[in-house]
XYZ file of C-alpha atoms in Angstrom:
725
model
C 3.262 59.415 19.731
C 0.238 61.274 20.966
C -1.685 63.439 18.567
C -2.454 65.989 21.312
C -0.945 69.497 21.169
C -1.127 72.223 23.846
C -3.892 74.730 23.282
C -4.658 78.081 24.881
C -6.885 78.229 27.930
C -9.372 80.686 26.534
C -9.762 79.630 22.931
C -6.660 81.377 21.523
C -4.684 79.824 18.694
C -2.675 76.844 19.974
C 0.612 75.503 18.679
C 1.296 76.315 15.016
C -1.697 78.675 14.978
C -4.325 75.907 15.148
C -7.650 77.033 16.592
C -8.463 75.285 19.846
C -11.608 73.913 21.396
C -12.502 73.511 25.028
C -14.458 71.024 27.090
C -17.477 72.645 28.735
C -18.843 71.165 31.915
C -22.544 71.679 32.536
C -24.189 70.003 35.483
C -21.140 67.786 35.854
C -21.300 66.405 32.249
C -18.570 67.364 29.719
C -19.457 68.109 26.120
C -17.776 66.056 23.387
C -14.493 67.133 21.750
C -14.869 69.489 18.841
C -17.907 71.346 20.208
C -17.196 75.116 20.347
C -17.894 76.654 23.714
C -18.386 80.115 25.141
C -14.969 79.925 26.726
C -13.439 80.100 23.236
C -14.831 83.596 22.840
C -13.301 84.992 26.060
C -10.386 86.844 24.364
C -12.723 88.459 21.874
C -15.594 89.029 24.309
C -14.261 90.064 27.741
C -17.763 89.994 29.214
C -17.919 86.219 28.933
C -18.465 84.810 32.422
C -16.006 82.518 34.202
C -17.258 79.626 36.271
C -15.810 79.508 39.813
C -13.808 76.394 40.664
C -15.647 73.708 42.598
C -14.988 73.526 46.334
C -11.782 71.759 47.313
C -11.972 68.429 49.129
C -8.245 68.276 49.889
C -8.412 68.443 53.713
C -10.710 65.420 54.263
C -8.724 63.348 51.815
C -5.440 64.279 53.500
C -6.881 63.363 56.907
C -7.902 59.979 55.584
C -4.454 59.573 54.086
C -2.838 60.429 57.442
C -4.931 57.817 59.263
C -4.024 55.253 56.614
C -0.300 56.004 56.970
C -0.477 55.691 60.769
C -2.316 52.379 60.447
C 0.287 51.081 58.037
C 3.108 52.209 60.348
C 1.473 50.445 63.316
C 1.108 47.261 61.296
C 4.735 47.483 60.134
C 6.160 47.869 63.639
C 3.937 45.125 65.066
C 4.964 42.799 62.280
C 8.606 43.738 62.800
C 8.459 42.816 66.509
C 6.931 39.410 65.730
C 9.484 38.832 62.976
C 12.386 39.750 65.268
C 11.058 37.471 67.998
C 10.886 34.580 65.552
C 14.350 35.459 64.268
C 15.703 35.382 67.844
C 14.315 31.860 68.265
C 15.837 30.768 64.978
C 19.163 32.291 66.014
C 19.142 30.248 69.236
C 18.535 27.113 67.207
C 21.370 28.011 64.848
C 23.749 28.605 67.749
C 22.790 25.253 69.240
C 23.380 23.573 65.890
C 26.738 25.324 65.487
C 27.856 24.084 68.931
C 26.623 20.593 68.115
C 28.406 20.783 64.770
C 31.640 21.800 66.473
C 31.333 18.766 68.769
C 30.666 16.537 65.742
C 33.755 17.916 63.989
C 35.820 17.306 67.130
C 34.466 13.748 67.291
C 35.366 13.136 63.654
C 38.945 14.305 64.155
C 39.208 12.313 67.377
C 38.043 9.093 65.701
C 40.618 9.561 62.915
C 43.497 9.777 65.394
C 42.219 7.284 67.993
C 41.473 4.728 65.282
C 44.909 5.044 63.694
C 47.178 1.992 63.795
C 50.188 4.249 64.257
C 48.599 5.701 67.422
C 48.188 2.169 68.848
C 51.805 1.408 68.019
C 53.417 4.625 69.296
C 51.104 5.417 72.235
C 49.603 2.180 73.643
C 52.152 -0.486 72.757
C 55.115 1.787 73.409
C 54.734 5.435 74.350
C 56.839 7.520 71.973
C 56.559 11.155 73.169
C 58.392 12.541 70.157
C 56.024 10.824 67.730
C 53.055 11.904 69.855
C 54.253 15.529 69.769
C 54.665 15.549 65.984
C 51.413 13.736 65.139
C 48.989 14.446 67.985
C 49.864 16.904 70.708
C 51.762 19.831 69.269
C 50.408 19.136 65.773
C 46.785 19.328 66.946
C 47.496 22.486 68.944
C 48.864 24.258 65.872
C 46.660 22.755 63.170
C 43.292 22.502 64.952
C 43.824 25.096 67.716
C 43.122 22.534 70.446
C 43.869 23.688 73.958
C 44.666 20.306 75.543
C 45.518 16.850 74.155
C 45.762 13.981 76.715
C 46.319 10.241 76.807
C 44.996 8.487 79.941
C 45.490 4.880 80.888
C 42.868 2.515 82.244
C 43.527 3.734 85.808
C 42.651 7.295 84.767
C 46.202 8.597 84.989
C 47.521 11.030 82.414
C 50.486 9.391 80.678
C 50.974 12.020 77.982
C 49.672 15.519 77.441
C 50.116 18.786 75.608
C 48.601 22.034 76.855
C 48.634 25.223 74.780
C 51.257 23.757 72.437
C 53.662 22.578 75.183
C 54.178 19.057 76.497
C 53.119 18.534 80.113
C 55.786 17.838 82.646
C 55.597 14.748 84.820
C 54.409 16.869 87.774
C 51.740 18.580 85.684
C 50.499 15.220 84.306
C 50.290 13.816 87.846
C 48.394 16.871 89.137
C 46.253 17.448 86.044
C 42.613 17.628 87.187
C 40.335 15.044 85.570
C 36.721 16.038 86.363
C 33.953 13.484 86.866
C 32.343 14.352 83.546
C 35.579 13.542 81.724
C 35.841 10.215 83.613
C 32.295 9.372 82.569
C 33.229 10.086 78.952
C 36.289 7.810 79.270
C 34.170 5.015 80.769
C 31.635 5.419 77.959
C 34.138 5.086 75.124
C 36.093 2.253 76.802
C 32.889 0.331 77.500
C 31.741 0.554 73.894
C 31.094 -2.708 72.066
C 33.934 -4.275 70.069
C 34.481 -2.537 66.750
C 35.905 0.731 65.609
C 36.452 3.343 68.255
C 33.545 5.507 69.378
C 34.123 9.199 70.088
C 32.230 10.807 72.975
C 31.973 14.602 73.171
C 30.539 17.006 75.713
C 31.045 20.116 77.833
C 33.193 19.944 80.964
C 34.426 22.452 83.477
C 37.853 22.627 85.086
C 37.997 25.358 87.680
C 36.422 28.466 86.167
C 37.199 27.388 82.615
C 34.779 25.651 80.276
C 36.001 23.115 77.735
C 34.460 21.264 74.829
C 35.994 17.823 75.257
C 36.080 14.635 73.233
C 37.243 11.163 74.310
C 37.863 8.031 72.217
C 39.390 4.673 73.093
C 42.565 4.037 71.088
C 41.880 0.999 68.882
C 43.248 -0.340 65.595
C 41.756 0.916 62.331
C 40.003 -2.434 61.796
C 38.428 -2.167 65.223
C 38.177 -4.687 68.009
C 37.439 -4.793 71.767
C 38.943 -2.409 74.280
C 42.308 -3.606 75.533
C 42.833 -4.014 79.266
C 46.186 -2.271 78.959
C 44.838 0.285 76.492
C 44.495 4.032 76.748
C 42.040 6.758 75.781
C 42.764 9.836 73.656
C 41.297 13.154 74.874
C 41.002 16.412 72.908
C 39.845 19.568 74.718
C 39.021 22.992 73.286
C 38.787 25.915 75.698
C 35.452 27.752 75.391
C 36.507 31.345 75.843
C 35.110 34.410 74.096
C 37.559 34.154 71.180
C 36.939 30.447 70.538
C 33.144 30.800 70.729
C 33.204 33.879 68.454
C 35.250 31.913 65.911
C 32.827 29.002 66.195
C 29.781 31.235 65.623
C 31.419 33.460 63.009
C 29.125 32.293 60.137
C 26.089 33.591 62.092
C 27.440 37.196 62.147
C 26.345 37.785 65.761
C 27.417 40.745 67.878
C 28.560 40.952 71.522
C 29.262 37.206 71.850
C 30.219 36.205 75.404
C 30.708 32.993 77.345
C 31.003 32.419 81.072
C 29.948 30.448 84.103
C 27.578 33.181 85.297
C 24.058 33.807 84.029
C 23.925 36.088 80.986
C 21.425 39.021 81.297
C 18.232 38.424 79.378
C 17.569 41.965 78.215
C 18.008 42.088 74.429
C 20.370 39.133 74.731
C 20.093 35.571 73.478
C 21.679 32.786 75.456
C 22.425 29.073 75.271
C 22.909 26.922 78.374
C 26.029 24.752 78.442
C 25.332 21.569 80.404
C 27.891 19.147 81.721
C 28.176 15.776 80.042
C 26.246 12.990 81.750
C 24.070 15.105 84.101
C 20.240 15.121 84.053
C 18.564 17.631 81.722
C 17.135 19.611 84.653
C 20.536 20.040 86.325
C 22.007 23.501 86.623
C 24.083 24.489 83.594
C 27.849 24.795 83.780
C 27.819 28.106 81.937
C 26.224 30.189 79.228
C 26.887 31.446 75.729
C 25.329 34.876 75.165
C 24.932 37.252 72.214
C 23.026 40.341 71.306
C 19.686 39.298 69.869
C 19.417 40.461 66.246
C 16.420 42.582 65.398
C 16.769 43.236 61.665
C 13.187 44.291 61.071
C 13.056 46.841 63.895
C 16.532 48.117 63.043
C 15.447 48.611 59.444
C 12.280 50.470 60.427
C 14.182 52.542 62.976
C 16.592 53.586 60.268
C 13.859 54.813 57.930
C 11.829 56.910 60.398
C 12.907 60.037 58.599
C 12.125 58.448 55.242
C 8.591 57.662 56.397
C 8.227 61.244 57.556
C 9.379 62.555 54.204
C 7.062 60.143 52.402
C 4.120 61.294 54.512
C 4.940 64.934 53.817
C 5.409 64.223 50.118
C 2.108 62.345 50.009
C 0.315 65.299 51.557
C 1.899 67.762 49.108
C 1.471 65.580 46.023
C -2.092 64.639 46.891
C -3.016 68.275 47.436
C -1.447 69.232 44.110
C -3.130 66.388 42.269
C -6.525 67.173 43.742
C -6.242 70.826 42.788
C -5.047 69.943 39.279
C -7.837 67.439 38.782
C -10.426 69.996 39.853
C -8.937 72.704 37.642
C -8.733 70.233 34.717
C -12.537 70.245 34.555
C -12.382 73.909 33.453
C -9.319 73.794 31.204
C -9.350 73.743 27.440
C -8.207 70.412 25.937
C -7.099 69.163 22.587
C -9.175 70.126 19.563
C -10.306 68.155 16.526
C -8.767 70.795 14.275
C -5.348 70.177 15.814
C -5.810 66.453 15.295
C -6.767 67.041 11.649
C -3.711 69.241 11.259
C -1.450 66.529 12.687
C -3.129 63.951 10.472
C -2.337 66.069 7.433
C 1.294 66.462 8.515
C 1.656 62.716 9.076
C 0.104 62.009 5.702
C 2.534 64.398 4.031
C 5.418 62.694 5.844
C 4.272 59.224 4.745
C 3.781 60.386 1.152
C 7.356 61.741 1.156
C 8.798 58.280 1.930
C 10.332 56.448 -1.063
C 8.970 53.054 0.084
C 5.415 51.777 0.141
C 3.635 52.300 3.467
C 0.280 50.610 3.684
C -2.067 50.415 6.696
C -4.324 47.346 6.870
C -7.478 46.975 8.932
C -8.789 43.408 9.067
C -6.729 42.580 5.983
C -8.047 45.455 3.850
C -6.133 48.526 2.724
C -7.194 51.553 4.733
C -4.285 53.837 3.798
C -1.541 53.754 1.182
C 1.049 56.421 0.378
C 1.983 57.900 -2.984
C 5.081 55.676 -3.350
C 2.890 52.584 -2.933
C 0.488 53.741 -5.605
C 3.396 54.517 -7.933
C 4.858 51.063 -7.253
C 1.525 49.539 -8.353
C 1.453 51.735 -11.457
C -1.411 53.950 -10.275
C -1.680 57.671 -9.812
C -2.930 59.502 -6.713
C -6.331 59.915 -8.364
C -6.665 56.128 -8.536
C -6.233 55.603 -4.782
C -9.914 54.616 -4.508
C -9.214 51.532 -6.632
C -6.814 50.264 -3.966
C -8.234 51.521 -0.646
C -10.794 49.116 0.740
C -9.546 46.092 -1.208
C -7.978 43.077 0.493
C -4.212 43.406 0.198
C -4.081 39.739 -0.793
C -5.639 40.737 -4.150
C -2.508 42.777 -4.883
C -0.194 39.763 -4.336
C 0.639 37.450 -7.239
C -0.843 33.969 -7.047
C 2.578 32.323 -6.701
C 3.512 34.425 -3.636
C 0.261 34.346 -1.642
C 1.555 31.516 0.581
C 4.643 33.630 1.387
C 2.358 36.543 2.332
C 0.247 34.301 4.603
C 3.379 33.097 6.431
C 4.633 36.680 6.858
C 1.279 37.614 8.396
C 1.463 34.688 10.839
C 4.945 35.524 12.192
C 4.534 39.308 12.186
C 6.421 41.048 14.991
C 7.440 37.850 16.824
C 11.142 38.030 15.976
C 11.581 41.716 15.187
C 11.328 43.130 11.686
C 11.625 40.329 9.116
C 11.760 41.108 5.399
C 10.380 38.640 2.848
C 10.793 38.692 -0.931
C 7.675 38.472 -3.056
C 5.836 40.057 -6.034
C 2.876 42.409 -6.320
C 0.544 42.697 -9.268
C 1.137 46.081 -10.880
C -0.371 47.777 -13.886
C 2.674 46.785 -15.984
C 3.115 43.263 -14.606
C 4.676 41.677 -11.519
C 6.650 44.042 -9.267
C 9.448 42.436 -7.151
C 9.440 43.801 -3.589
C 10.790 43.212 -0.079
C 7.931 43.265 2.455
C 7.910 43.726 6.248
C 4.760 43.332 8.385
C 4.564 45.465 11.538
C 1.582 44.927 13.877
C -0.031 48.053 15.286
C -1.994 46.201 18.005
C -1.962 42.756 19.604
C -5.369 41.805 18.244
C -5.255 38.871 15.784
C -7.192 40.862 13.148
C -6.138 44.314 14.340
C -4.416 47.023 12.347
C -0.991 46.402 10.902
C 1.492 48.334 8.807
C 3.119 46.980 5.653
C 6.388 48.469 4.441
C 7.556 47.417 0.951
C 10.721 48.239 -0.963
C 10.872 48.172 -4.750
C 13.575 45.696 -5.761
C 13.694 46.644 -9.427
C 16.526 49.208 -9.023
C 18.482 46.736 -6.904
C 18.025 43.930 -9.444
C 19.145 46.280 -12.210
C 22.266 47.169 -10.218
C 22.978 43.484 -9.622
C 22.682 42.743 -13.313
C 25.038 45.608 -14.093
C 27.511 44.358 -11.482
C 27.269 40.797 -12.799
C 27.998 42.009 -16.336
C 30.959 44.035 -15.043
C 32.335 40.995 -13.195
C 31.965 38.901 -16.325
C 33.832 41.502 -18.368
C 36.553 41.658 -15.720
C 36.946 37.859 -15.721
C 37.184 37.840 -19.522
C 39.742 40.640 -19.394
C 41.776 38.764 -16.759
C 41.800 35.607 -18.872
C 42.741 37.670 -21.893
C 45.601 39.230 -19.909
C 46.925 35.806 -18.923
C 46.621 34.528 -22.477
C 48.348 37.646 -23.755
C 51.248 37.205 -21.319
C 51.587 33.559 -22.296
C 51.495 34.361 -26.030
C 53.831 37.335 -25.855
C 56.263 35.353 -23.697
C 56.395 32.617 -26.326
C 56.781 35.210 -29.081
C 59.654 36.916 -27.238
C 61.555 33.710 -26.592
C 62.113 33.001 -30.322
C 64.063 36.192 -31.152
C 65.805 36.059 -27.761
C 67.103 32.552 -28.519
C 68.476 33.864 -31.824
C 70.089 36.865 -30.103
C 71.651 34.631 -27.441
C 72.884 32.108 -30.034
C 74.454 34.671 -32.369
C 75.973 36.550 -29.428
C 77.628 33.288 -28.295
C 79.112 32.864 -31.805
C 80.464 36.420 -31.702
C 81.687 36.108 -28.115
C 83.541 32.845 -28.797
C 84.705 34.028 -32.286
C 83.579 30.717 -33.793
C 83.654 32.099 -37.357
C 86.861 34.034 -36.975
C 88.359 36.968 -35.154
C 86.197 40.065 -34.739
C 89.017 42.503 -34.973
C 88.633 45.275 -32.410
C 88.469 44.005 -28.770
C 85.418 46.181 -28.094
C 83.384 43.970 -30.434
C 83.928 40.965 -28.197
C 82.981 42.955 -25.100
C 79.829 44.120 -26.864
C 79.014 40.508 -27.769
C 79.442 39.490 -24.112
C 77.099 42.308 -23.046
C 74.561 41.278 -25.699
C 74.740 37.643 -24.508
C 74.275 38.539 -20.811
C 71.439 40.940 -21.630
C 69.731 38.287 -23.734
C 70.023 35.713 -20.937
C 68.575 38.223 -18.483
C 65.666 38.939 -20.835
C 65.128 35.187 -21.360
C 64.963 34.611 -17.596
C 62.505 37.505 -17.286
C 60.378 36.096 -20.121
C 60.413 32.651 -18.478
C 59.344 34.227 -15.189
C 56.537 36.078 -16.946
C 55.469 32.844 -18.610
C 55.393 31.039 -15.234
C 53.396 33.894 -13.698
C 50.882 33.592 -16.546
C 50.720 29.816 -16.093
C 50.134 30.241 -12.357
C 47.282 32.654 -12.991
C 45.795 30.297 -15.592
C 46.364 27.224 -13.402
C 48.406 25.432 -16.069
C 51.851 25.349 -14.437
C 53.378 21.879 -14.837
C 56.073 20.339 -12.652
C 58.776 17.863 -13.659
C 59.118 16.042 -10.373
C 61.861 13.784 -9.147
C 63.730 12.932 -5.958
C 66.060 15.860 -5.235
C 68.874 15.808 -2.673
C 68.339 18.879 -0.555
C 71.853 19.541 0.783
C 73.637 19.553 -2.636
C 70.898 21.761 -4.082
C 71.374 24.303 -1.281
C 75.147 24.238 -1.878
C 74.696 24.868 -5.626
C 72.418 27.821 -4.912
C 74.981 29.290 -2.514
C 77.769 28.896 -5.113
C 75.662 30.732 -7.705
C 75.336 33.731 -5.402
C 78.724 33.504 -3.693
C 80.270 36.190 -5.901
C 77.337 38.547 -5.302
C 77.534 37.955 -1.536
C 81.295 38.567 -1.559
C 80.852 41.831 -3.431
C 78.391 43.085 -0.795
C 80.449 41.695 2.096
C 77.573 39.490 3.309
C 78.542 36.031 4.663
C 76.132 33.136 3.936
C 75.729 30.350 6.492
C 74.105 27.009 5.620
C 72.586 24.469 8.002
C 70.858 21.336 6.628
C 69.619 18.943 9.299
C 69.244 16.037 9.255
C 71.656 15.149 6.423
C 70.484 12.944 3.582
C 67.111 14.648 3.140
C 65.395 14.126 -0.204
C 62.276 15.774 -1.523
C 59.988 14.893 -4.441
C 59.988 18.163 -6.390
C 60.770 19.984 -9.616
C 64.489 20.543 -9.114
C 64.730 23.572 -11.403
C 61.881 25.415 -9.701
C 62.941 24.373 -6.199
C 66.388 25.739 -7.018
C 64.791 28.962 -8.269
C 62.869 29.295 -4.986
C 66.091 29.152 -2.955
C 68.017 31.407 -5.382
C 65.278 34.049 -5.354
C 64.993 34.074 -1.548
C 68.760 33.977 -0.979
C 69.294 36.715 -3.577
C 66.746 38.971 -1.885
C 68.331 38.359 1.525
C 71.803 39.268 0.208
C 70.471 42.319 -1.669
C 68.760 43.814 1.398
C 71.536 43.084 3.924
C 74.237 45.511 4.983
C 77.930 44.723 4.873
C 78.909 42.286 7.598
C 75.363 41.069 8.274
C 75.140 37.298 7.838
C 72.396 35.544 5.874
C 71.320 32.160 7.248
C 69.777 29.309 5.234
C 68.383 26.525 7.440
C 66.697 23.323 6.284
C 64.863 21.303 8.934
C 61.900 19.028 9.556
C 58.853 20.258 11.440
C 58.516 17.933 14.435
C 54.697 17.778 14.804
C 53.903 17.486 11.062
C 57.074 16.127 9.424
C 56.953 18.908 6.800
C 60.190 20.168 5.239
C 60.973 23.770 6.226
C 63.461 25.980 4.353
C 64.202 29.184 6.299
C 66.111 32.095 4.715
C 66.813 34.776 7.333
C 68.588 38.111 7.027
C 69.275 40.992 9.385
C 68.582 43.720 6.865
C 66.127 46.596 6.600
C 62.980 44.532 7.319
C 59.378 45.334 6.357
C 56.062 46.131 7.971
C 52.834 44.216 7.294
C 51.752 46.428 4.391
C 55.183 46.177 2.786
C 55.106 42.360 3.047
C 51.695 42.325 1.342
C 53.052 44.470 -1.510
C 56.222 42.357 -1.844
C 54.172 39.216 -2.529
C 52.316 40.878 -5.409
C 53.786 40.382 -8.946
C 55.737 43.367 -10.372
C 55.521 45.185 -6.992
C 58.529 46.616 -5.166
C 58.894 47.955 -1.651
C 60.972 51.048 -0.881
C 63.787 49.824 1.349
C 65.656 51.390 4.203
C 68.285 52.731 1.732
C 65.781 55.321 0.451
C 66.049 53.974 -3.079
C 64.177 51.526 -5.268
C 65.952 48.165 -5.389
C 66.605 46.803 -8.896
C 64.552 43.931 -10.248
C 61.166 43.208 -11.819
C 59.436 42.369 -8.548
C 58.832 38.693 -9.455
C 61.173 36.892 -7.029
C 58.859 36.473 -4.030
C 55.639 35.921 -6.080
C 57.389 33.212 -8.118
C 58.773 31.564 -4.980
C 55.344 31.531 -3.399
C 53.713 30.201 -6.590
C 56.288 27.399 -6.955
C 55.839 26.439 -3.274
C 52.057 26.310 -3.628
C 52.407 24.284 -6.847
C 54.234 21.660 -4.752
C 51.361 21.621 -2.250
C 53.247 23.804 0.215
C 53.230 27.448 1.189
C 55.473 30.471 1.769
C 55.273 32.627 4.896
C 57.125 35.774 5.948
C 58.060 37.245 9.322
C 59.683 40.662 9.285
C 60.368 43.595 11.582
C 61.552 46.981 10.279
C 65.240 47.634 11.002
C 65.607 44.093 12.438
C 65.356 41.678 9.523
C 63.198 39.251 7.569
C 62.702 35.479 7.706
C 61.025 33.722 4.761
C 59.917 30.108 5.337
C 59.008 27.642 2.581
C 57.007 24.633 3.809
C 56.755 21.456 1.696
C 54.355 18.703 2.830
C 55.665 15.615 4.602
C 54.333 13.412 1.800
C 57.128 14.767 -0.427
C 59.964 14.215 2.084
C 62.193 11.148 2.381
C 65.172 10.829 4.713
C 66.878 8.134 2.562
C 67.023 7.757 -1.214
C 64.421 5.479 -2.805
C 65.523 1.949 -3.674
C 64.630 2.116 -7.399
C 67.002 4.803 -8.610
C 68.610 8.110 -7.891
C 67.612 9.303 -11.358
C 64.892 11.917 -11.806
C 61.401 10.545 -12.121
C 59.569 12.183 -15.009
C 56.243 12.848 -13.273
C 54.179 15.799 -14.442
C 51.587 17.258 -12.092
C 49.282 20.219 -12.418
C 50.237 23.312 -10.418
C 47.936 24.275 -7.573
């Protein structure tokens, strides 16, 4: 940011009321900034003289500029003509290479077909016109756009031919003109040394039509000498305007033409097409012509108006700049008072910052704000004790190496904060420091910005204490649940036992029938409370990580059947059919049977509870193919849940409002317990649900716990105890 502010021309108060100073020019030498001049007194003293502006030198400079522009334009157009001439020569070479490349491609294709054993068999040994049509004649016309495909015998007679995709008749083959150039090409390929066939290509002319022709003696793929009863294969491509334009398409030329007459030379490039086997100085058969590209001249011709506008703009801008430069010698410029005012404002801004801002010059403190002094335990009156000292003296001895490294990497990778300590009046002060270079000089000015870390460290300590208290409270909660669960089970066992005695009238008749019904209700309520207490105890054990499993080999199919029988009455009351599918049969799993049964009962009970009448609940047990894990799927077609509802359902004591607009009964422990039991077995529980469609809960047990046949030792339960996960 520049410290300059606009000031009045004649010494009036500038921006924010700051008095301005002017630059006086005497004998061509300006006075230094800050020197008051007579021009400052103009508003107060109207008699103060004004110096006339110096004479303008705009016209001579503009004339020189015009001559320079004309010279540059002449050089540009001359260079463009030479460039276009060179480009025309390069274009001719490219066209010649493209034609030669087309002949090479034709020769390559010709060698493939003339050196094919099948061609020898179906053309030389025994002429098979149908095979020749499908593989050479008609095929080459459609696939390679060849105009003529011929087979000539050693006497030069055409024995097979296709022209423009149609097989030649016997009359046409007998009358087909074979020019001398084509005969020379046949003689050349037939007279080649023994070996693989040699393709000969060149330009020929039949009537007023030019052709690019290729000839190759038909020989086996392994090569050999020319056979006396052999034949030669001829491919011919008509060189008309369309074919040549397609051949030269990569060059992006315009007005391409081909003919037997001389192409005009004016603004046109041309390539002579000479007949095969004639001397180099012989007259050409025809010509390929195109419009010579002139990119440089076309470009310059398209920007004539731009050059005119540039010239006009240069004249206008130069005139304006010259007049402004001459007037600038008499204008009032920035004043020292305005600079001092800005310096005071910047200092006030820096002092208002809560972080330390320190300016270093050659390693010494040249400026420090009030927050920096406060951080060091000094008042504003003690700034002199810090300014002028090396900043390294303010760094603790243990952190001076860190400060040196921060100085070495300053500004190379953006702003980088380092943690260190400063020596304050009350001891070491923890800070975060960033070094910002002001200039690129190795020992130039640089800015240090430091943040006091003491409030942050205090907050961290407070947060750490709060986390510790929370952890203690969580452990206390788990211990409380475990203790209270054990305390509740003792009276519940007594209630259940005495209610059984009353229900069964073991000590005699109760008298009124209502007493027995009350005893039954007390017994069922006690069992429900005992199950709830056991669930609470398991939840507490899961939280504390002390859940123990009594593992043994459990037959999966009978366990699923027992779970279905337990809930069959409930399903019948709601009109919800339950369908079971265990595959493959005979599956066994190493698990805690009671808790595995509780997993299935909880999931199946939820599915029945949230299903409408007539909606089937499906329980499927299967093996995961890629992993071998055991998968238990419980699927319903009930109200379903969204993602947030599924998250709530897996939390202990949480319930989700269903699609029946009422809270479902229960303590909200079914799904959390099922998930905890699955994880205790080394598995997991996942849910997939869609509102108004249904929910599928999948329990996955690892393959290491699965066996397809019972173990040899025994079918009895193995009393293994493992820690819950």
